[in-house]
Amino acid sequence: MWIESQNNDCIVNVDHVADIYSVGSDVIALLANTKDKATVILGKYNGSEESRMAVVYMASYLKDKNVTNLLQMPSSKTIHALMIGNNKPWHHATGKKTKGHGGS
């Protein structure tokens, strides 16, 4: 299986990846099967929360047994949409309180 970087400038064979982690706003892969260990930036995001969410996205994608041969790193837009979907606001979008039922 292969991982294509977010800006399509490199592709990495997962057989050669020792670790994938987020540092600040970057998602980095540590390659182990080289003479000297090398790092590759797989994606750049708008902050550390988005980069961590991208790693979670990758982990859930890689856990699936029916994956294709290529994982494209998600865009910042995709990660932001996933984060908003996971954190639904408790109030109305216009700022008004939602109508409660019961109570005083």
PDB file of N, CA and C in Angstrom:
ATOM      1  N   MET A   1       0.829  -1.173   0.000  1.00  0.00           N
ATOM      2  CA  MET A   1       0.000   0.000   0.000  1.00  0.00           C
ATOM      3  C   MET A   1       0.878   1.242   0.000  1.00  0.00           C
ATOM      4  N   TRP A   2       0.348   2.309  -0.569  1.00  0.00           N
ATOM      5  CA  TRP A   2       1.084   3.557  -0.719  1.00  0.00           C
ATOM      6  C   TRP A   2       0.305   4.710  -0.097  1.00  0.00           C
ATOM      7  N   ILE A   3       1.027   5.719   0.392  1.00  0.00           N
ATOM      8  CA  ILE A   3       0.419   6.947   0.905  1.00  0.00           C
ATOM      9  C   ILE A   3       0.929   8.095   0.048  1.00  0.00           C
ATOM     10  N   GLU A   4      -0.017   8.833  -0.542  1.00  0.00           N
ATOM     11  CA  GLU A   4       0.343   9.998  -1.354  1.00  0.00           C
ATOM     12  C   GLU A   4       0.236  11.248  -0.490  1.00  0.00           C
ATOM     13  N   SER A   5       1.234  12.113  -0.571  1.00  0.00           N
ATOM     14  CA  SER A   5       1.235  13.311   0.264  1.00  0.00           C
ATOM     15  C   SER A   5       0.087  14.240  -0.125  1.00  0.00           C
ATOM     16  N   GLN A   6      -0.210  15.160   0.769  1.00  0.00           N
ATOM     17  CA  GLN A   6      -1.337  16.067   0.590  1.00  0.00           C
ATOM     18  C   GLN A   6      -1.185  16.938  -0.656  1.00  0.00           C
ATOM     19  N   ASN A   7       0.023  17.411  -0.941  1.00  0.00           N
ATOM     20  CA  ASN A   7       0.220  18.272  -2.110  1.00  0.00           C
ATOM     21  C   ASN A   7       0.774  17.500  -3.312  1.00  0.00           C
ATOM     22  N   ASN A   8       0.677  16.173  -3.267  1.00  0.00           N
ATOM     23  CA  ASN A   8       1.041  15.287  -4.381  1.00  0.00           C
ATOM     24  C   ASN A   8       2.504  15.393  -4.808  1.00  0.00           C
ATOM     25  N   ASP A   9       3.399  15.737  -3.881  1.00  0.00           N
ATOM     26  CA  ASP A   9       4.797  15.837  -4.273  1.00  0.00           C
ATOM     27  C   ASP A   9       5.607  14.585  -3.942  1.00  0.00           C
ATOM     28  N   CYS A  10       5.020  13.635  -3.189  1.00  0.00           N
ATOM     29  CA  CYS A  10       5.715  12.374  -2.935  1.00  0.00           C
ATOM     30  C   CYS A  10       4.712  11.281  -2.624  1.00  0.00           C
ATOM     31  N   ILE A  11       5.180  10.058  -2.776  1.00  0.00           N
ATOM     32  CA  ILE A  11       4.383   8.882  -2.465  1.00  0.00           C
ATOM     33  C   ILE A  11       5.281   7.944  -1.664  1.00  0.00           C
ATOM     34  N   VAL A  12       4.726   7.349  -0.601  1.00  0.00           N
ATOM     35  CA  VAL A  12       5.529   6.560   0.333  1.00  0.00           C
ATOM     36  C   VAL A  12       4.960   5.152   0.415  1.00  0.00           C
ATOM     37  N   ASN A  13       5.828   4.168   0.361  1.00  0.00           N
ATOM     38  CA  ASN A  13       5.437   2.769   0.540  1.00  0.00           C
ATOM     39  C   ASN A  13       5.308   2.509   2.046  1.00  0.00           C
ATOM     40  N   VAL A  14       4.134   2.048   2.496  1.00  0.00           N
ATOM     41  CA  VAL A  14       3.932   1.855   3.934  1.00  0.00           C
ATOM     42  C   VAL A  14       4.823   0.754   4.505  1.00  0.00           C
ATOM     43  N   ASP A  15       5.363  -0.112   3.669  1.00  0.00           N
ATOM     44  CA  ASP A  15       6.285  -1.136   4.149  1.00  0.00           C
ATOM     45  C   ASP A  15       7.579  -0.518   4.682  1.00  0.00           C
ATOM     46  N   HIS A  16       7.876   0.720   4.274  1.00  0.00           N
ATOM     47  CA  HIS A  16       9.109   1.392   4.688  1.00  0.00           C
ATOM     48  C   HIS A  16       8.873   2.436   5.770  1.00  0.00           C
ATOM     49  N   VAL A  17       7.641   2.537   6.268  1.00  0.00           N
ATOM     50  CA  VAL A  17       7.315   3.540   7.284  1.00  0.00           C
ATOM     51  C   VAL A  17       7.409   2.923   8.675  1.00  0.00           C
ATOM     52  N   ALA A  18       8.214   3.553   9.532  1.00  0.00           N
ATOM     53  CA  ALA A  18       8.335   3.086  10.919  1.00  0.00           C
ATOM     54  C   ALA A  18       7.266   3.734  11.782  1.00  0.00           C
ATOM     55  N   ASP A  19       7.057   5.043  11.621  1.00  0.00           N
ATOM     56  CA  ASP A  19       6.097   5.790  12.429  1.00  0.00           C
ATOM     57  C   ASP A  19       5.457   6.893  11.603  1.00  0.00           C
ATOM     58  N   ILE A  20       4.220   7.223  11.971  1.00  0.00           N
ATOM     59  CA  ILE A  20       3.545   8.400  11.432  1.00  0.00           C
ATOM     60  C   ILE A  20       3.055   9.187  12.639  1.00  0.00           C
ATOM     61  N   TYR A  21       3.368  10.476  12.672  1.00  0.00           N
ATOM     62  CA  TYR A  21       2.997  11.285  13.828  1.00  0.00           C
ATOM     63  C   TYR A  21       2.740  12.719  13.400  1.00  0.00           C
ATOM     64  N   SER A  22       2.084  13.476  14.288  1.00  0.00           N
ATOM     65  CA  SER A  22       1.850  14.893  14.011  1.00  0.00           C
ATOM     66  C   SER A  22       2.765  15.723  14.897  1.00  0.00           C
ATOM     67  N   VAL A  23       3.344  16.739  14.294  1.00  0.00           N
ATOM     68  CA  VAL A  23       4.190  17.695  15.001  1.00  0.00           C
ATOM     69  C   VAL A  23       3.703  19.079  14.605  1.00  0.00           C
ATOM     70  N   GLY A  24       3.107  19.773  15.548  1.00  0.00           N
ATOM     71  CA  GLY A  24       2.535  21.075  15.217  1.00  0.00           C
ATOM     72  C   GLY A  24       1.437  20.896  14.188  1.00  0.00           C
ATOM     73  N   SER A  25       1.583  21.559  13.064  1.00  0.00           N
ATOM     74  CA  SER A  25       0.564  21.473  12.016  1.00  0.00           C
ATOM     75  C   SER A  25       0.927  20.473  10.920  1.00  0.00           C
ATOM     76  N   ASP A  26       2.002  19.710  11.088  1.00  0.00           N
ATOM     77  CA  ASP A  26       2.459  18.769  10.068  1.00  0.00           C
ATOM     78  C   ASP A  26       2.184  17.318  10.468  1.00  0.00           C
ATOM     79  N   VAL A  27       1.921  16.487   9.451  1.00  0.00           N
ATOM     80  CA  VAL A  27       1.867  15.034   9.636  1.00  0.00           C
ATOM     81  C   VAL A  27       3.118  14.488   8.970  1.00  0.00           C
ATOM     82  N   ILE A  28       3.927  13.771   9.733  1.00  0.00           N
ATOM     83  CA  ILE A  28       5.248  13.335   9.279  1.00  0.00           C
ATOM     84  C   ILE A  28       5.339  11.814   9.331  1.00  0.00           C
ATOM     85  N   ALA A  29       6.000  11.243   8.326  1.00  0.00           N
ATOM     86  CA  ALA A  29       6.283   9.809   8.309  1.00  0.00           C
ATOM     87  C   ALA A  29       7.789   9.620   8.496  1.00  0.00           C
ATOM     88  N   LEU A  30       8.140   8.695   9.378  1.00  0.00           N
ATOM     89  CA  LEU A  30       9.542   8.340   9.585  1.00  0.00           C
ATOM     90  C   LEU A  30       9.811   7.074   8.794  1.00  0.00           C
ATOM     91  N   LEU A  31      10.725   7.162   7.829  1.00  0.00           N
ATOM     92  CA  LEU A  31      11.054   6.017   6.976  1.00  0.00           C
ATOM     93  C   LEU A  31      12.205   5.250   7.609  1.00  0.00           C
ATOM     94  N   ALA A  32      12.074   3.929   7.704  1.00  0.00           N
ATOM     95  CA  ALA A  32      13.054   3.126   8.435  1.00  0.00           C
ATOM     96  C   ALA A  32      13.942   2.277   7.546  1.00  0.00           C
ATOM     97  N   ASN A  33      13.521   1.942   6.361  1.00  0.00           N
ATOM     98  CA  ASN A  33      14.300   1.039   5.527  1.00  0.00           C
ATOM     99  C   ASN A  33      15.310   1.766   4.646  1.00  0.00           C
ATOM    100  N   THR A  34      15.749   2.908   5.087  1.00  0.00           N
ATOM    101  CA  THR A  34      16.808   3.627   4.383  1.00  0.00           C
ATOM    102  C   THR A  34      18.074   3.533   5.228  1.00  0.00           C
ATOM    103  N   LYS A  35      19.220   3.799   4.605  1.00  0.00           N
ATOM    104  CA  LYS A  35      20.479   3.728   5.342  1.00  0.00           C
ATOM    105  C   LYS A  35      20.457   4.683   6.534  1.00  0.00           C
ATOM    106  N   ASP A  36      20.054   5.902   6.291  1.00  0.00           N
ATOM    107  CA  ASP A  36      19.841   6.873   7.362  1.00  0.00           C
ATOM    108  C   ASP A  36      18.340   7.101   7.450  1.00  0.00           C
ATOM    109  N   LYS A  37      17.829   7.119   8.663  1.00  0.00           N
ATOM    110  CA  LYS A  37      16.392   7.347   8.805  1.00  0.00           C
ATOM    111  C   LYS A  37      16.036   8.718   8.245  1.00  0.00           C
ATOM    112  N   ALA A  38      14.953   8.761   7.502  1.00  0.00           N
ATOM    113  CA  ALA A  38      14.522  10.002   6.867  1.00  0.00           C
ATOM    114  C   ALA A  38      13.087  10.299   7.262  1.00  0.00           C
ATOM    115  N   THR A  39      12.728  11.565   7.205  1.00  0.00           N
ATOM    116  CA  THR A  39      11.342  11.951   7.461  1.00  0.00           C
ATOM    117  C   THR A  39      10.752  12.573   6.206  1.00  0.00           C
ATOM    118  N   VAL A  40       9.447  12.375   6.042  1.00  0.00           N
ATOM    119  CA  VAL A  40       8.714  12.925   4.909  1.00  0.00           C
ATOM    120  C   VAL A  40       7.480  13.621   5.460  1.00  0.00           C
ATOM    121  N   ILE A  41       7.233  14.849   5.018  1.00  0.00           N
ATOM    122  CA  ILE A  41       6.018  15.552   5.422  1.00  0.00           C
ATOM    123  C   ILE A  41       4.891  15.091   4.501  1.00  0.00           C
ATOM    124  N   LEU A  42       3.903  14.432   5.100  1.00  0.00           N
ATOM    125  CA  LEU A  42       2.772  13.922   4.332  1.00  0.00           C
ATOM    126  C   LEU A  42       1.672  14.950   4.162  1.00  0.00           C
ATOM    127  N   GLY A  43       1.564  15.880   5.108  1.00  0.00           N
ATOM    128  CA  GLY A  43       0.522  16.895   5.016  1.00  0.00           C
ATOM    129  C   GLY A  43       0.773  18.049   5.950  1.00  0.00           C
ATOM    130  N   LYS A  44       0.287  19.227   5.551  1.00  0.00           N
ATOM    131  CA  LYS A  44       0.355  20.432   6.378  1.00  0.00           C
ATOM    132  C   LYS A  44      -1.075  20.897   6.599  1.00  0.00           C
ATOM    133  N   TYR A  45      -1.405  21.183   7.859  1.00  0.00           N
ATOM    134  CA  TYR A  45      -2.773  21.541   8.221  1.00  0.00           C
ATOM    135  C   TYR A  45      -2.804  22.853   8.982  1.00  0.00           C
ATOM    136  N   ASN A  46      -4.003  23.315   9.300  1.00  0.00           N
ATOM    137  CA  ASN A  46      -4.187  24.596   9.985  1.00  0.00           C
ATOM    138  C   ASN A  46      -4.185  24.406  11.497  1.00  0.00           C
ATOM    139  N   GLY A  47      -3.094  23.943  12.023  1.00  0.00           N
ATOM    140  CA  GLY A  47      -2.969  23.776  13.469  1.00  0.00           C
ATOM    141  C   GLY A  47      -2.793  22.331  13.888  1.00  0.00           C
ATOM    142  N   SER A  48      -2.455  22.172  15.172  1.00  0.00           N
ATOM    143  CA  SER A  48      -2.151  20.844  15.689  1.00  0.00           C
ATOM    144  C   SER A  48      -3.393  19.970  15.821  1.00  0.00           C
ATOM    145  N   GLU A  49      -4.562  20.579  16.086  1.00  0.00           N
ATOM    146  CA  GLU A  49      -5.784  19.775  16.183  1.00  0.00           C
ATOM    147  C   GLU A  49      -6.099  19.098  14.855  1.00  0.00           C
ATOM    148  N   GLU A  50      -5.970  19.846  13.769  1.00  0.00           N
ATOM    149  CA  GLU A  50      -6.241  19.279  12.447  1.00  0.00           C
ATOM    150  C   GLU A  50      -5.227  18.209  12.083  1.00  0.00           C
ATOM    151  N   SER A  51      -3.957  18.412  12.423  1.00  0.00           N
ATOM    152  CA  SER A  51      -2.954  17.403  12.082  1.00  0.00           C
ATOM    153  C   SER A  51      -3.183  16.120  12.863  1.00  0.00           C
ATOM    154  N   ARG A  52      -3.580  16.240  14.138  1.00  0.00           N
ATOM    155  CA  ARG A  52      -3.896  15.041  14.926  1.00  0.00           C
ATOM    156  C   ARG A  52      -5.119  14.327  14.356  1.00  0.00           C
ATOM    157  N   MET A  53      -6.115  15.094  13.913  1.00  0.00           N
ATOM    158  CA  MET A  53      -7.307  14.503  13.313  1.00  0.00           C
ATOM    159  C   MET A  53      -6.945  13.788  12.008  1.00  0.00           C
ATOM    160  N   ALA A  54      -5.983  14.312  11.256  1.00  0.00           N
ATOM    161  CA  ALA A  54      -5.537  13.658  10.026  1.00  0.00           C
ATOM    162  C   ALA A  54      -4.889  12.308  10.342  1.00  0.00           C
ATOM    163  N   VAL A  55      -4.140  12.221  11.433  1.00  0.00           N
ATOM    164  CA  VAL A  55      -3.528  10.952  11.838  1.00  0.00           C
ATOM    165  C   VAL A  55      -4.619   9.954  12.236  1.00  0.00           C
ATOM    166  N   VAL A  56      -5.638  10.429  12.947  1.00  0.00           N
ATOM    167  CA  VAL A  56      -6.768   9.566  13.318  1.00  0.00           C
ATOM    168  C   VAL A  56      -7.485   9.077  12.059  1.00  0.00           C
ATOM    169  N   TYR A  57      -7.675   9.980  11.092  1.00  0.00           N
ATOM    170  CA  TYR A  57      -8.295   9.630   9.809  1.00  0.00           C
ATOM    171  C   TYR A  57      -7.491   8.527   9.119  1.00  0.00           C
ATOM    172  N   MET A  58      -6.167   8.687   9.085  1.00  0.00           N
ATOM    173  CA  MET A  58      -5.303   7.687   8.453  1.00  0.00           C
ATOM    174  C   MET A  58      -5.399   6.350   9.166  1.00  0.00           C
ATOM    175  N   ALA A  59      -5.378   6.374  10.485  1.00  0.00           N
ATOM    176  CA  ALA A  59      -5.434   5.130  11.263  1.00  0.00           C
ATOM    177  C   ALA A  59      -6.735   4.391  10.996  1.00  0.00           C
ATOM    178  N   SER A  60      -7.851   5.113  10.949  1.00  0.00           N
ATOM    179  CA  SER A  60      -9.136   4.452  10.696  1.00  0.00           C
ATOM    180  C   SER A  60      -9.184   3.920   9.271  1.00  0.00           C
ATOM    181  N   TYR A  61      -8.569   4.617   8.334  1.00  0.00           N
ATOM    182  CA  TYR A  61      -8.522   4.167   6.942  1.00  0.00           C
ATOM    183  C   TYR A  61      -7.656   2.913   6.816  1.00  0.00           C
ATOM    184  N   LEU A  62      -6.523   2.903   7.490  1.00  0.00           N
ATOM    185  CA  LEU A  62      -5.600   1.775   7.383  1.00  0.00           C
ATOM    186  C   LEU A  62      -6.100   0.535   8.120  1.00  0.00           C
ATOM    187  N   LYS A  63      -6.997   0.716   9.125  1.00  0.00           N
ATOM    188  CA  LYS A  63      -7.571  -0.425   9.842  1.00  0.00           C
ATOM    189  C   LYS A  63      -8.514  -1.224   8.956  1.00  0.00           C
ATOM    190  N   ASP A  64      -9.144  -0.543   8.000  1.00  0.00           N
ATOM    191  CA  ASP A  64     -10.108  -1.189   7.120  1.00  0.00           C
ATOM    192  C   ASP A  64      -9.383  -2.200   6.237  1.00  0.00           C
ATOM    193  N   LYS A  65      -9.889  -3.420   6.204  1.00  0.00           N
ATOM    194  CA  LYS A  65      -9.245  -4.496   5.433  1.00  0.00           C
ATOM    195  C   LYS A  65      -9.500  -4.381   3.934  1.00  0.00           C
ATOM    196  N   ASN A  66     -10.515  -3.620   3.523  1.00  0.00           N
ATOM    197  CA  ASN A  66     -10.858  -3.497   2.106  1.00  0.00           C
ATOM    198  C   ASN A  66     -10.348  -2.197   1.510  1.00  0.00           C
ATOM    199  N   VAL A  67      -9.157  -1.767   1.908  1.00  0.00           N
ATOM    200  CA  VAL A  67      -8.616  -0.515   1.401  1.00  0.00           C
ATOM    201  C   VAL A  67      -8.032  -0.711   0.015  1.00  0.00           C
ATOM    202  N   THR A  68      -7.961   0.374  -0.719  1.00  0.00           N
ATOM    203  CA  THR A  68      -7.324   0.330  -2.030  1.00  0.00           C
ATOM    204  C   THR A  68      -5.815   0.355  -1.835  1.00  0.00           C
ATOM    205  N   ASN A  69      -5.096   0.393  -2.916  1.00  0.00           N
ATOM    206  CA  ASN A  69      -3.634   0.395  -2.832  1.00  0.00           C
ATOM    207  C   ASN A  69      -3.053   1.767  -2.557  1.00  0.00           C
ATOM    208  N   LEU A  70      -3.905   2.811  -2.521  1.00  0.00           N
ATOM    209  CA  LEU A  70      -3.400   4.166  -2.349  1.00  0.00           C
ATOM    210  C   LEU A  70      -4.262   4.938  -1.363  1.00  0.00           C
ATOM    211  N   LEU A  71      -3.622   5.569  -0.393  1.00  0.00           N
ATOM    212  CA  LEU A  71      -4.299   6.474   0.535  1.00  0.00           C
ATOM    213  C   LEU A  71      -3.841   7.877   0.211  1.00  0.00           C
ATOM    214  N   GLN A  72      -4.766   8.732  -0.206  1.00  0.00           N
ATOM    215  CA  GLN A  72      -4.470  10.141  -0.462  1.00  0.00           C
ATOM    216  C   GLN A  72      -4.659  10.893   0.852  1.00  0.00           C
ATOM    217  N   MET A  73      -3.661  11.647   1.274  1.00  0.00           N
ATOM    218  CA  MET A  73      -3.788  12.430   2.494  1.00  0.00           C
ATOM    219  C   MET A  73      -4.946  13.404   2.333  1.00  0.00           C
ATOM    220  N   PRO A  74      -5.793  13.522   3.355  1.00  0.00           N
ATOM    221  CA  PRO A  74      -6.957  14.403   3.253  1.00  0.00           C
ATOM    222  C   PRO A  74      -6.559  15.879   3.238  1.00  0.00           C
ATOM    223  N   SER A  75      -7.391  16.678   2.600  1.00  0.00           N
ATOM    224  CA  SER A  75      -7.147  18.122   2.559  1.00  0.00           C
ATOM    225  C   SER A  75      -7.528  18.750   3.890  1.00  0.00           C
ATOM    226  N   SER A  76      -7.091  19.965   4.107  1.00  0.00           N
ATOM    227  CA  SER A  76      -7.460  20.700   5.317  1.00  0.00           C
ATOM    228  C   SER A  76      -8.971  20.881   5.383  1.00  0.00           C
ATOM    229  N   LYS A  77      -9.578  21.094   4.223  1.00  0.00           N
ATOM    230  CA  LYS A  77     -11.030  21.269   4.146  1.00  0.00           C
ATOM    231  C   LYS A  77     -11.760  20.018   4.632  1.00  0.00           C
ATOM    232  N   THR A  78     -11.300  18.852   4.216  1.00  0.00           N
ATOM    233  CA  THR A  78     -11.905  17.585   4.624  1.00  0.00           C
ATOM    234  C   THR A  78     -11.771  17.380   6.126  1.00  0.00           C
ATOM    235  N   ILE A  79     -10.581  17.638   6.658  1.00  0.00           N
ATOM    236  CA  ILE A  79     -10.344  17.461   8.095  1.00  0.00           C
ATOM    237  C   ILE A  79     -11.198  18.443   8.891  1.00  0.00           C
ATOM    238  N   HIS A  80     -11.282  19.688   8.421  1.00  0.00           N
ATOM    239  CA  HIS A  80     -12.099  20.678   9.114  1.00  0.00           C
ATOM    240  C   HIS A  80     -13.569  20.243   9.138  1.00  0.00           C
ATOM    241  N   ALA A  81     -14.058  19.702   8.031  1.00  0.00           N
ATOM    242  CA  ALA A  81     -15.442  19.220   7.971  1.00  0.00           C
ATOM    243  C   ALA A  81     -15.649  18.059   8.935  1.00  0.00           C
ATOM    244  N   LEU A  82     -14.682  17.162   9.057  1.00  0.00           N
ATOM    245  CA  LEU A  82     -14.791  16.055  10.011  1.00  0.00           C
ATOM    246  C   LEU A  82     -14.815  16.559  11.446  1.00  0.00           C
ATOM    247  N   MET A  83     -14.013  17.574  11.730  1.00  0.00           N
ATOM    248  CA  MET A  83     -13.969  18.118  13.082  1.00  0.00           C
ATOM    249  C   MET A  83     -15.291  18.799  13.443  1.00  0.00           C
ATOM    250  N   ILE A  84     -15.870  19.511  12.510  1.00  0.00           N
ATOM    251  CA  ILE A  84     -17.154  20.168  12.766  1.00  0.00           C
ATOM    252  C   ILE A  84     -18.239  19.117  12.940  1.00  0.00           C
ATOM    253  N   GLY A  85     -18.187  18.046  12.156  1.00  0.00           N
ATOM    254  CA  GLY A  85     -19.174  16.978  12.268  1.00  0.00           C
ATOM    255  C   GLY A  85     -19.116  16.281  13.611  1.00  0.00           C
ATOM    256  N   ASN A  86     -17.920  16.200  14.198  1.00  0.00           N
ATOM    257  CA  ASN A  86     -17.756  15.541  15.496  1.00  0.00           C
ATOM    258  C   ASN A  86     -18.127  16.449  16.662  1.00  0.00           C
ATOM    259  N   ASN A  87     -18.091  17.742  16.454  1.00  0.00           N
ATOM    260  CA  ASN A  87     -18.384  18.706  17.525  1.00  0.00           C
ATOM    261  C   ASN A  87     -19.598  19.534  17.134  1.00  0.00           C
ATOM    262  N   LYS A  88     -20.772  18.954  17.247  1.00  0.00           N
ATOM    263  CA  LYS A  88     -21.987  19.660  16.872  1.00  0.00           C
ATOM    264  C   LYS A  88     -22.288  20.747  17.899  1.00  0.00           C
ATOM    265  N   PRO A  89     -22.629  21.951  17.420  1.00  0.00           N
ATOM    266  CA  PRO A  89     -22.925  23.030  18.359  1.00  0.00           C
ATOM    267  C   PRO A  89     -24.217  22.764  19.115  1.00  0.00           C
ATOM    268  N   TRP A  90     -24.281  23.230  20.358  1.00  0.00           N
ATOM    269  CA  TRP A  90     -25.465  22.998  21.165  1.00  0.00           C
ATOM    270  C   TRP A  90     -26.492  24.099  20.978  1.00  0.00           C
ATOM    271  N   HIS A  91     -26.118  25.195  20.306  1.00  0.00           N
ATOM    272  CA  HIS A  91     -27.048  26.297  20.109  1.00  0.00           C
ATOM    273  C   HIS A  91     -27.357  26.477  18.635  1.00  0.00           C
ATOM    274  N   HIS A  92     -28.342  27.311  18.374  1.00  0.00           N
ATOM    275  CA  HIS A  92     -28.779  27.587  17.011  1.00  0.00           C
ATOM    276  C   HIS A  92     -27.652  28.289  16.248  1.00  0.00           C
ATOM    277  N   ALA A  93     -27.569  28.051  14.946  1.00  0.00           N
ATOM    278  CA  ALA A  93     -26.490  28.617  14.141  1.00  0.00           C
ATOM    279  C   ALA A  93     -26.502  30.144  14.148  1.00  0.00           C
ATOM    280  N   THR A  94     -27.670  30.765  14.327  1.00  0.00           N
ATOM    281  CA  THR A  94     -27.743  32.228  14.339  1.00  0.00           C
ATOM    282  C   THR A  94     -27.407  32.818  15.694  1.00  0.00           C
ATOM    283  N   GLY A  95     -27.157  31.971  16.685  1.00  0.00           N
ATOM    284  CA  GLY A  95     -26.814  32.440  18.014  1.00  0.00           C
ATOM    285  C   GLY A  95     -27.977  32.415  18.983  1.00  0.00           C
ATOM    286  N   LYS A  96     -29.171  32.161  18.464  1.00  0.00           N
ATOM    287  CA  LYS A  96     -30.341  32.088  19.336  1.00  0.00           C
ATOM    288  C   LYS A  96     -30.301  30.792  20.133  1.00  0.00           C
ATOM    289  N   LYS A  97     -30.936  30.810  21.291  1.00  0.00           N
ATOM    290  CA  LYS A  97     -31.040  29.591  22.086  1.00  0.00           C
ATOM    291  C   LYS A  97     -31.992  28.626  21.405  1.00  0.00           C
ATOM    292  N   THR A  98     -31.724  27.340  21.542  1.00  0.00           N
ATOM    293  CA  THR A  98     -32.653  26.356  21.004  1.00  0.00           C
ATOM    294  C   THR A  98     -33.837  26.236  21.950  1.00  0.00           C
ATOM    295  N   LYS A  99     -34.969  25.877  21.402  1.00  0.00           N
ATOM    296  CA  LYS A  99     -36.185  25.810  22.195  1.00  0.00           C
ATOM    297  C   LYS A  99     -36.123  24.576  23.082  1.00  0.00           C
ATOM    298  N   GLY A 100     -36.279  24.780  24.373  1.00  0.00           N
ATOM    299  CA  GLY A 100     -36.280  23.672  25.316  1.00  0.00           C
ATOM    300  C   GLY A 100     -37.691  23.168  25.559  1.00  0.00           C
ATOM    301  N   HIS A 101     -37.798  21.998  26.051  1.00  0.00           N
ATOM    302  CA  HIS A 101     -39.098  21.412  26.370  1.00  0.00           C
ATOM    303  C   HIS A 101     -39.109  21.072  27.842  1.00  0.00           C
ATOM    304  N   GLY A 102     -40.021  21.709  28.566  1.00  0.00           N
ATOM    305  CA  GLY A 102     -40.126  21.436  29.989  1.00  0.00           C
ATOM    306  C   GLY A 102     -39.208  22.309  30.803  1.00  0.00           C
ATOM    307  N   GLY A 103     -39.249  22.152  32.083  1.00  0.00           N
ATOM    308  CA  GLY A 103     -38.417  22.946  32.980  1.00  0.00           C
ATOM    309  C   GLY A 103     -38.997  24.326  33.171  1.00  0.00           C
ATOM    310  N   SER A 104     -38.299  25.155  33.916  1.00  0.00           N
ATOM    311  CA  SER A 104     -38.829  26.500  34.146  1.00  0.00           C
ATOM    312  C   SER A 104     -37.950  27.537  33.514  1.00  0.00           C
TER     313      SER A 104
END
